[in-house]
Amino acid sequence: MGNSSDSIFVTRPNLPPLEKLYPYLEKIWETKILTNNGPFHNIFEQKLAKFLGVNHINLFCNGTLALVIGLQALRITGNVITTPFSFPATTHALKWNNISPVFCDIEEESLNIDPNKIETLITSETSAVMPVHVYGHPCDTERIQEIADKYGLKVIYDAAHVFGVKMKGRNLLLEGDISILSFHGTKLFTTFEGGALISKNEAFKKRIDFLKNFGFLDEITITSPGINGKMNELQSAVGILSLEIVDEEIANRKKISETYFELLKKIKGVKLFNHFKGYDYNYAYLPILINKGQSAEARDQVYNILKKQNIFARRYFYPLISNMLPYQGLRSASRENLPVANRVADRILCLPLYGSLSVKNVHRICELIKSILQ
Ligand SMILES: Cc1ncc(COP(=O)(O)O)c(C=O)c1O
């Protein structure tokens, strides 16, 4: 093992220059305002709304709480149809609201929930659909909305990966009833930990503001059992500065991704996801499928050999959420219900991708993959 400075991780946070943060820190130390809708929180909220082209947004201490509170504010109960191919927080947010997840299989091409398989899972208990724009590739939002309208269901988008994705002629974050973002340290846009919830009207935004602050209506009145979901002033300051550098990060990642695509497309057994129809991608991830053999063996071999070279690719999202202990007993979690998702989870690998990754290292990674698969 080399030391960690030689290591190549799946991502590296894109941080603003430290000297730009100092004046913000000085202000925080001077005013002693640390949290509770402080000035930086309010500036970040406004700037972020403008950047994302939305009118109603709430900041959060993380994306998971944005999901948990969003579901609660929409008063979702019963069953929610969702994808097993995601980070566990997606399904956990349902469980934290006493909602039962119903897993729906995914599409081969987008790796998102398969709209053609949603309808057969709907029962009188179903209250919503919760899709994920996996890796930042947009779901078929039109088709999902058609189904939701037909059955009177709400739609909650886990949009944790879509920061900076631009659709032609519409805003992906305004699809469905709400969308949530994550600004976790592994994300393209980060505030260390953090998240946001995008909704459609001011009354809903106000309700979220109230729920994420313990349910305080005013200094002495609490009308419902809220929780603490607030983003603090340090996170907000980092957010304000990070907005200035995210476009450049996307441009850099695009170049690196294109080198990957050129090299990987020549390797037999590697499937790429590089057809961005109708949108500008944010290059948040570089997922590939290792299509060799019938099991996860070839993928794990690539993963382990890279790891021995201190190259830490990640098997996002393996195992499937439906195969994790808290969920594997559910009827919809069976492998027969989820053939595509199970096949993909055994073959998926996310390769290192970040703006400062060198072209030399991309060549090295691709050469290693080639030598393993040949
Ligand atoms: C798809 C997805 N949903 C939800 C989350 C949870 O976000 P957070 O870590 O900000 O709580 C993440 C990532 O962390 C994610 O990748």
Short mmCIF file of C-alpha atoms and ligand atoms in Angstrom, two decimals:
data_model
loop_
_atom_site.label_atom_id
_atom_site.label_comp_id
_atom_site.label_asym_id
_atom_site.label_seq_id
_atom_site.Cartn_x
_atom_site.Cartn_y
_atom_site.Cartn_z
CA MET A 1 0.00 0.00 0.00
CA GLY A 2 1.29 3.45 -0.87
CA ASN A 3 0.35 6.35 1.32
CA SER A 4 -3.00 8.05 0.82
CA SER A 5 -1.49 10.88 -1.22
CA ASP A 6 -0.71 8.31 -3.96
CA SER A 7 -4.20 6.91 -3.81
CA ILE A 8 -6.83 7.64 -6.40
CA PHE A 9 -10.29 7.75 -4.87
CA VAL A 10 -13.57 7.53 -6.71
CA THR A 11 -13.97 11.27 -6.21
CA ARG A 12 -12.31 14.29 -4.66
CA PRO A 13 -14.21 17.27 -3.36
CA ASN A 14 -13.92 20.47 -5.35
CA LEU A 15 -13.28 23.08 -2.66
CA PRO A 16 -13.14 26.86 -3.06
CA PRO A 17 -9.77 28.58 -2.41
CA LEU A 18 -9.17 28.69 1.34
CA GLU A 19 -8.27 32.41 1.29
CA LYS A 20 -11.76 33.15 -0.01
CA LEU A 21 -13.26 31.40 3.02
CA TYR A 22 -11.29 33.42 5.60
CA PRO A 23 -13.45 36.58 5.40
CA TYR A 24 -16.54 34.44 5.97
CA LEU A 25 -14.94 32.81 8.99
CA GLU A 26 -13.95 36.21 10.35
CA LYS A 27 -17.54 37.39 10.00
CA ILE A 28 -18.87 34.30 11.77
CA TRP A 29 -16.38 34.77 14.61
CA GLU A 30 -17.25 38.46 14.82
CA THR A 31 -21.06 38.14 14.78
CA LYS A 32 -21.14 34.82 16.65
CA ILE A 33 -24.05 33.78 14.46
CA LEU A 34 -23.49 30.09 13.85
CA THR A 35 -26.83 28.71 12.70
CA ASN A 36 -30.66 29.22 12.80
CA ASN A 37 -31.23 31.01 9.47
CA GLY A 38 -28.16 33.21 9.78
CA PRO A 39 -27.10 35.73 7.12
CA PHE A 40 -24.94 33.27 5.11
CA HIS A 41 -27.75 30.70 5.16
CA ASN A 42 -30.13 33.26 3.69
CA ILE A 43 -27.65 34.49 1.07
CA PHE A 44 -26.86 30.91 0.02
CA GLU A 45 -30.54 30.02 -0.19
CA GLN A 46 -31.16 32.97 -2.52
CA LYS A 47 -28.07 32.41 -4.65
CA LEU A 48 -28.75 28.71 -4.95
CA ALA A 49 -32.38 29.30 -6.02
CA LYS A 50 -31.11 31.64 -8.75
CA PHE A 51 -28.36 29.24 -9.84
CA LEU A 52 -30.82 26.34 -10.09
CA GLY A 53 -33.60 28.43 -11.65
CA VAL A 54 -36.16 27.63 -8.95
CA ASN A 55 -38.31 29.84 -6.69
CA HIS A 56 -38.88 27.71 -3.60
CA ILE A 57 -35.95 26.00 -1.93
CA ASN A 58 -35.04 24.98 1.64
CA LEU A 59 -31.50 24.27 2.77
CA PHE A 60 -30.76 21.23 4.95
CA CYS A 61 -27.93 19.82 7.04
CA ASN A 62 -27.97 16.79 4.70
CA GLY A 63 -29.97 15.26 1.87
CA THR A 64 -31.37 12.39 3.91
CA LEU A 65 -33.25 14.71 6.28
CA ALA A 66 -34.54 16.68 3.29
CA LEU A 67 -36.08 13.41 2.02
CA VAL A 68 -37.46 12.39 5.42
CA ILE A 69 -39.05 15.79 6.03
CA GLY A 70 -40.27 16.16 2.44
CA LEU A 71 -42.16 12.86 2.66
CA GLN A 72 -43.67 13.93 5.95
CA ALA A 73 -44.69 17.37 4.71
CA LEU A 74 -46.46 15.75 1.74
CA ARG A 75 -48.23 13.49 4.25
CA ILE A 76 -47.22 10.36 2.40
CA THR A 77 -48.43 7.13 4.04
CA GLY A 78 -48.92 3.44 3.11
CA ASN A 79 -46.73 2.21 0.25
CA VAL A 80 -44.34 4.05 -2.01
CA ILE A 81 -42.97 2.59 -5.24
CA THR A 82 -39.24 3.16 -5.51
CA THR A 83 -36.03 1.84 -7.01
CA PRO A 84 -33.70 -0.64 -5.32
CA PHE A 85 -30.75 0.73 -7.33
CA SER A 86 -29.77 3.69 -5.18
CA PHE A 87 -27.99 4.70 -2.01
CA PRO A 88 -29.76 3.24 1.09
CA ALA A 89 -30.87 6.72 2.26
CA THR A 90 -33.58 6.68 -0.43
CA THR A 91 -35.39 3.71 1.12
CA HIS A 92 -34.43 4.52 4.72
CA ALA A 93 -36.25 7.87 4.36
CA LEU A 94 -39.44 5.89 3.75
CA LYS A 95 -38.88 3.65 6.76
CA TRP A 96 -38.28 6.69 8.99
CA ASN A 97 -41.80 7.76 8.02
CA ASN A 98 -43.33 4.30 8.62
CA ILE A 99 -43.91 3.95 4.89
CA SER A 100 -43.43 0.56 3.21
CA PRO A 101 -41.13 0.56 0.18
CA VAL A 102 -42.28 -1.36 -2.88
CA PHE A 103 -39.35 -2.04 -5.18
CA CYS A 104 -39.72 -1.61 -8.92
CA ASP A 105 -37.18 -2.86 -11.47
CA ILE A 106 -34.95 -0.49 -13.45
CA GLU A 107 -34.28 0.24 -17.13
CA GLU A 108 -31.18 -1.26 -18.77
CA GLU A 109 -30.19 1.96 -20.48
CA SER A 110 -30.77 4.68 -17.87
CA LEU A 111 -30.51 2.50 -14.72
CA ASN A 112 -33.50 4.50 -13.43
CA ILE A 113 -36.88 3.12 -12.32
CA ASP A 114 -38.65 1.49 -15.27
CA PRO A 115 -41.93 3.38 -15.85
CA ASN A 116 -43.34 0.36 -17.72
CA LYS A 117 -43.15 -1.69 -14.53
CA ILE A 118 -44.68 0.84 -12.12
CA GLU A 119 -48.37 0.30 -12.87
CA THR A 120 -48.46 -3.40 -12.00
CA LEU A 121 -47.15 -2.56 -8.51
CA ILE A 122 -49.86 0.00 -7.69
CA THR A 123 -52.45 -1.03 -5.07
CA SER A 124 -55.00 0.83 -2.95
CA GLU A 125 -52.17 1.36 -0.43
CA THR A 126 -49.90 3.17 -2.87
CA SER A 127 -49.59 6.88 -2.22
CA ALA A 128 -46.50 7.94 -4.16
CA VAL A 129 -43.64 7.07 -6.47
CA MET A 130 -40.09 7.93 -5.43
CA PRO A 131 -37.68 7.64 -8.36
CA VAL A 132 -33.98 8.54 -8.30
CA HIS A 133 -32.14 10.28 -11.17
CA VAL A 134 -29.32 7.77 -10.79
CA TYR A 135 -25.81 9.22 -11.47
CA GLY A 136 -27.55 12.40 -12.67
CA HIS A 137 -29.21 10.76 -15.70
CA PRO A 138 -32.80 12.08 -15.79
CA CYS A 139 -35.72 9.70 -15.25
CA ASP A 140 -38.52 9.51 -17.79
CA THR A 141 -40.37 12.21 -15.87
CA GLU A 142 -43.15 12.62 -18.44
CA ARG A 143 -44.16 8.98 -18.32
CA ILE A 144 -43.88 8.85 -14.52
CA GLN A 145 -46.11 11.94 -14.19
CA GLU A 146 -48.70 10.42 -16.54
CA ILE A 147 -48.92 7.35 -14.30
CA ALA A 148 -49.00 9.45 -11.13
CA ASP A 149 -51.82 11.61 -12.52
CA LYS A 150 -53.79 8.55 -13.62
CA TYR A 151 -53.71 7.04 -10.10
CA GLY A 152 -53.57 10.24 -8.02
CA LEU A 153 -50.05 9.58 -6.70
CA LYS A 154 -47.45 12.05 -5.51
CA VAL A 155 -43.96 12.02 -7.04
CA ILE A 156 -40.87 12.63 -4.92
CA TYR A 157 -37.61 12.83 -6.85
CA ASP A 158 -34.42 11.83 -5.11
CA ALA A 159 -32.33 14.23 -7.19
CA ALA A 160 -29.20 13.83 -5.05
CA HIS A 161 -27.05 13.35 -8.18
CA VAL A 162 -28.42 15.93 -10.62
CA PHE A 163 -26.79 19.18 -9.55
CA GLY A 164 -25.86 21.05 -12.74
CA VAL A 165 -27.73 18.78 -15.18
CA LYS A 166 -29.45 20.96 -17.78
CA MET A 167 -32.47 19.74 -19.72
CA LYS A 168 -33.37 21.38 -23.00
CA GLY A 169 -36.36 23.66 -22.40
CA ARG A 170 -37.31 22.63 -18.85
CA ASN A 171 -35.97 22.36 -15.34
CA LEU A 172 -35.54 18.81 -14.09
CA LEU A 173 -35.74 19.97 -10.47
CA LEU A 174 -39.31 21.16 -11.02
CA GLU A 175 -40.60 17.75 -12.09
CA GLY A 176 -42.90 15.89 -9.69
CA ASP A 177 -44.07 17.36 -6.37
CA ILE A 178 -40.65 17.85 -4.77
CA SER A 179 -36.99 17.11 -5.50
CA ILE A 180 -34.18 16.78 -3.02
CA LEU A 181 -30.47 17.41 -3.53
CA SER A 182 -27.46 16.21 -1.53
CA PHE A 183 -24.31 18.28 -0.99
CA HIS A 184 -22.39 15.48 0.74
CA GLY A 185 -18.59 15.49 0.48
CA THR A 186 -18.70 12.90 -2.32
CA LYS A 187 -20.96 15.03 -4.49
CA LEU A 188 -20.05 17.23 -7.45
CA PHE A 189 -21.23 20.27 -5.48
CA THR A 190 -20.50 19.99 -1.77
CA THR A 191 -20.97 21.89 1.48
CA PHE A 192 -19.20 19.04 3.40
CA GLU A 193 -22.62 17.75 4.47
CA GLY A 194 -25.75 19.42 3.20
CA GLY A 195 -28.85 19.19 1.10
CA ALA A 196 -31.83 21.05 -0.28
CA LEU A 197 -35.49 20.53 -1.03
CA ILE A 198 -37.13 22.12 -4.07
CA SER A 199 -40.88 22.56 -4.04
CA LYS A 200 -43.57 24.30 -6.07
CA ASN A 201 -45.05 26.96 -3.80
CA GLU A 202 -44.21 29.31 -0.96
CA ALA A 203 -46.71 27.83 1.50
CA PHE A 204 -44.99 24.42 1.20
CA LYS A 205 -41.55 26.00 1.58
CA LYS A 206 -42.74 27.72 4.76
CA ARG A 207 -44.09 24.43 6.09
CA ILE A 208 -40.69 22.82 5.51
CA ASP A 209 -38.91 25.75 7.21
CA PHE A 210 -41.08 25.12 10.22
CA LEU A 211 -40.64 21.31 10.23
CA LYS A 212 -36.85 21.51 9.88
CA ASN A 213 -36.71 23.81 12.94
CA PHE A 214 -38.40 21.61 15.56
CA GLY A 215 -41.87 22.86 14.54
CA PHE A 216 -41.37 26.32 16.07
CA LEU A 217 -44.14 28.64 14.88
CA ASP A 218 -42.77 31.46 17.01
CA GLU A 219 -40.57 31.72 20.08
CA ILE A 220 -43.03 29.92 22.35
CA THR A 221 -45.37 28.01 20.04
CA ILE A 222 -44.79 24.49 18.75
CA THR A 223 -47.66 22.99 16.79
CA SER A 224 -46.12 19.78 15.46
CA PRO A 225 -43.18 17.52 16.27
CA GLY A 226 -40.56 18.95 13.94
CA ILE A 227 -36.93 17.97 13.81
CA ASN A 228 -33.54 19.65 13.41
CA GLY A 229 -32.67 19.73 9.70
CA LYS A 230 -30.99 23.14 9.52
CA MET A 231 -27.89 24.02 7.52
CA ASN A 232 -25.36 26.01 9.54
CA GLU A 233 -23.39 29.16 8.66
CA LEU A 234 -20.12 27.36 7.89
CA GLN A 235 -21.81 25.01 5.43
CA SER A 236 -23.63 27.98 3.89
CA ALA A 237 -20.42 29.98 3.45
CA VAL A 238 -18.80 27.01 1.68
CA GLY A 239 -21.95 26.73 -0.45
CA ILE A 240 -21.84 30.40 -1.53
CA LEU A 241 -18.21 30.03 -2.64
CA SER A 242 -18.70 26.61 -4.23
CA LEU A 243 -21.34 28.02 -6.58
CA GLU A 244 -18.51 30.03 -8.18
CA ILE A 245 -16.45 26.96 -9.05
CA VAL A 246 -18.98 24.28 -9.99
CA ASP A 247 -19.27 25.12 -13.71
CA GLU A 248 -15.50 24.83 -14.13
CA GLU A 249 -15.52 21.49 -12.29
CA ILE A 250 -18.20 20.18 -14.66
CA ALA A 251 -16.17 21.35 -17.69
CA ASN A 252 -13.04 19.62 -16.34
CA ARG A 253 -14.92 16.41 -15.58
CA LYS A 254 -16.41 16.47 -19.07
CA LYS A 255 -12.93 16.46 -20.62
CA ILE A 256 -11.77 13.64 -18.37
CA SER A 257 -14.93 11.62 -19.07
CA GLU A 258 -14.37 12.00 -22.81
CA THR A 259 -10.89 10.54 -22.46
CA TYR A 260 -12.36 7.63 -20.48
CA PHE A 261 -15.06 7.08 -23.13
CA GLU A 262 -12.47 7.04 -25.95
CA LEU A 263 -10.29 4.49 -24.17
CA LEU A 264 -13.03 2.32 -22.66
CA LYS A 265 -15.12 1.96 -25.80
CA LYS A 266 -12.31 -0.17 -27.28
CA ILE A 267 -12.41 -2.66 -24.42
CA LYS A 268 -14.61 -5.71 -24.95
CA GLY A 269 -16.88 -6.38 -21.99
CA VAL A 270 -17.19 -2.74 -20.91
CA LYS A 271 -20.51 -0.96 -21.30
CA LEU A 272 -20.54 2.82 -21.12
CA PHE A 273 -23.34 5.24 -20.28
CA ASN A 274 -22.38 8.10 -22.57
CA HIS A 275 -25.48 8.91 -24.60
CA PHE A 276 -26.92 12.07 -23.12
CA LYS A 277 -30.09 12.51 -25.12
CA GLY A 278 -31.87 15.84 -24.54
CA TYR A 279 -29.72 17.09 -21.67
CA ASP A 280 -26.30 18.42 -20.74
CA TYR A 281 -24.82 15.96 -18.30
CA ASN A 282 -23.04 17.07 -15.10
CA TYR A 283 -20.37 14.33 -15.24
CA ALA A 284 -21.01 13.53 -11.59
CA TYR A 285 -20.07 9.85 -12.02
CA LEU A 286 -18.37 7.50 -14.45
CA PRO A 287 -20.35 4.26 -14.20
CA ILE A 288 -19.49 1.25 -16.37
CA LEU A 289 -20.82 -2.28 -16.54
CA ILE A 290 -18.37 -5.16 -16.68
CA ASN A 291 -20.25 -7.57 -18.92
CA LYS A 292 -18.22 -10.74 -18.64
CA GLY A 293 -19.57 -14.03 -17.32
CA GLN A 294 -22.81 -14.59 -15.42
CA SER A 295 -21.87 -13.32 -11.98
CA ALA A 296 -20.17 -10.45 -10.20
CA GLU A 297 -16.81 -12.21 -10.49
CA ALA A 298 -15.29 -10.18 -13.35
CA ARG A 299 -16.46 -6.86 -11.86
CA ASP A 300 -15.05 -7.77 -8.45
CA GLN A 301 -11.80 -8.83 -10.05
CA VAL A 302 -11.46 -5.41 -11.71
CA TYR A 303 -12.44 -3.69 -8.45
CA ASN A 304 -9.87 -5.67 -6.42
CA ILE A 305 -6.97 -5.35 -8.85
CA LEU A 306 -7.51 -1.59 -9.07
CA LYS A 307 -7.63 -1.49 -5.27
CA LYS A 308 -4.27 -3.27 -5.03
CA GLN A 309 -2.88 -0.38 -7.10
CA ASN A 310 -4.47 2.11 -4.66
CA ILE A 311 -7.17 2.98 -7.17
CA PHE A 312 -10.44 3.01 -5.30
CA ALA A 313 -13.34 2.55 -7.71
CA ARG A 314 -16.71 2.03 -6.01
CA ARG A 315 -19.46 -0.53 -6.56
CA TYR A 316 -22.27 2.04 -6.42
CA PHE A 317 -24.95 0.55 -6.03
CA TYR A 318 -24.06 -2.91 -4.85
CA PRO A 319 -25.61 -4.62 -3.03
CA LEU A 320 -29.07 -3.55 -4.11
CA ILE A 321 -31.11 -1.96 -1.31
CA SER A 322 -33.66 -4.77 -1.79
CA ASN A 323 -30.94 -7.29 -0.84
CA MET A 324 -29.95 -5.42 2.32
CA LEU A 325 -31.01 -6.89 5.67
CA PRO A 326 -33.79 -4.44 6.57
CA TYR A 327 -35.56 -4.95 3.24
CA GLN A 328 -34.77 -8.44 1.91
CA GLY A 329 -37.93 -9.96 3.44
CA LEU A 330 -40.30 -7.78 1.39
CA ARG A 331 -42.24 -9.47 -1.40
CA SER A 332 -41.17 -6.82 -3.93
CA ALA A 333 -37.51 -7.39 -2.94
CA SER A 334 -37.37 -10.82 -4.59
CA ARG A 335 -34.81 -11.33 -7.37
CA GLU A 336 -37.63 -12.42 -9.72
CA ASN A 337 -39.27 -9.01 -9.33
CA LEU A 338 -35.98 -7.21 -9.99
CA PRO A 339 -34.03 -9.09 -12.69
CA VAL A 340 -32.45 -6.04 -14.35
CA ALA A 341 -31.48 -4.34 -11.10
CA ASN A 342 -29.84 -7.55 -9.80
CA ARG A 343 -27.94 -8.07 -13.05
CA VAL A 344 -26.73 -4.46 -13.07
CA ALA A 345 -25.73 -4.46 -9.38
CA ASP A 346 -23.44 -7.44 -10.06
CA ARG A 347 -21.71 -5.66 -12.94
CA ILE A 348 -21.61 -2.00 -12.01
CA LEU A 349 -18.44 -0.11 -11.22
CA CYS A 350 -18.00 3.65 -10.79
CA LEU A 351 -14.53 4.72 -11.86
CA PRO A 352 -12.60 7.62 -10.31
CA LEU A 353 -13.78 10.95 -11.66
CA TYR A 354 -13.01 14.48 -10.49
CA GLY A 355 -11.80 17.68 -12.09
CA SER A 356 -8.18 17.33 -11.00
CA LEU A 357 -7.77 13.68 -12.08
CA SER A 358 -4.85 13.55 -14.51
CA VAL A 359 -5.17 12.20 -18.04
CA LYS A 360 -2.15 10.03 -17.24
CA ASN A 361 -4.07 8.34 -14.46
CA VAL A 362 -7.13 7.85 -16.68
CA HIS A 363 -4.85 6.03 -19.16
CA ARG A 364 -3.41 3.96 -16.32
CA ILE A 365 -6.86 2.96 -15.05
CA CYS A 366 -8.09 2.03 -18.54
CA GLU A 367 -4.93 0.05 -19.30
CA LEU A 368 -5.41 -1.94 -16.10
CA ILE A 369 -9.06 -2.68 -16.93
CA LYS A 370 -8.05 -3.76 -20.44
CA SER A 371 -5.36 -6.09 -19.18
CA ILE A 372 -7.76 -7.69 -16.68
CA LEU A 373 -10.57 -8.25 -19.16
CA GLN A 374 -8.47 -9.57 -22.03
C1 LIG B 1 -29.21 8.85 -4.30
C2 LIG B 1 -28.90 9.42 -2.94
N1 LIG B 1 -29.92 9.73 -2.13
C3 LIG B 1 -29.71 10.26 -0.92
C4 LIG B 1 -28.43 10.49 -0.45
C5 LIG B 1 -28.25 11.02 0.93
O1 LIG B 1 -27.70 12.27 0.96
P1 LIG B 1 -26.88 12.77 2.23
O2 LIG B 1 -25.61 11.99 2.31
O3 LIG B 1 -26.64 14.23 1.91
O4 LIG B 1 -27.73 12.59 3.43
C6 LIG B 1 -27.33 10.17 -1.27
C7 LIG B 1 -25.92 10.37 -0.91
O5 LIG B 1 -25.34 10.52 0.03
C8 LIG B 1 -27.58 9.62 -2.54
O6 LIG B 1 -26.57 9.27 -3.35
#
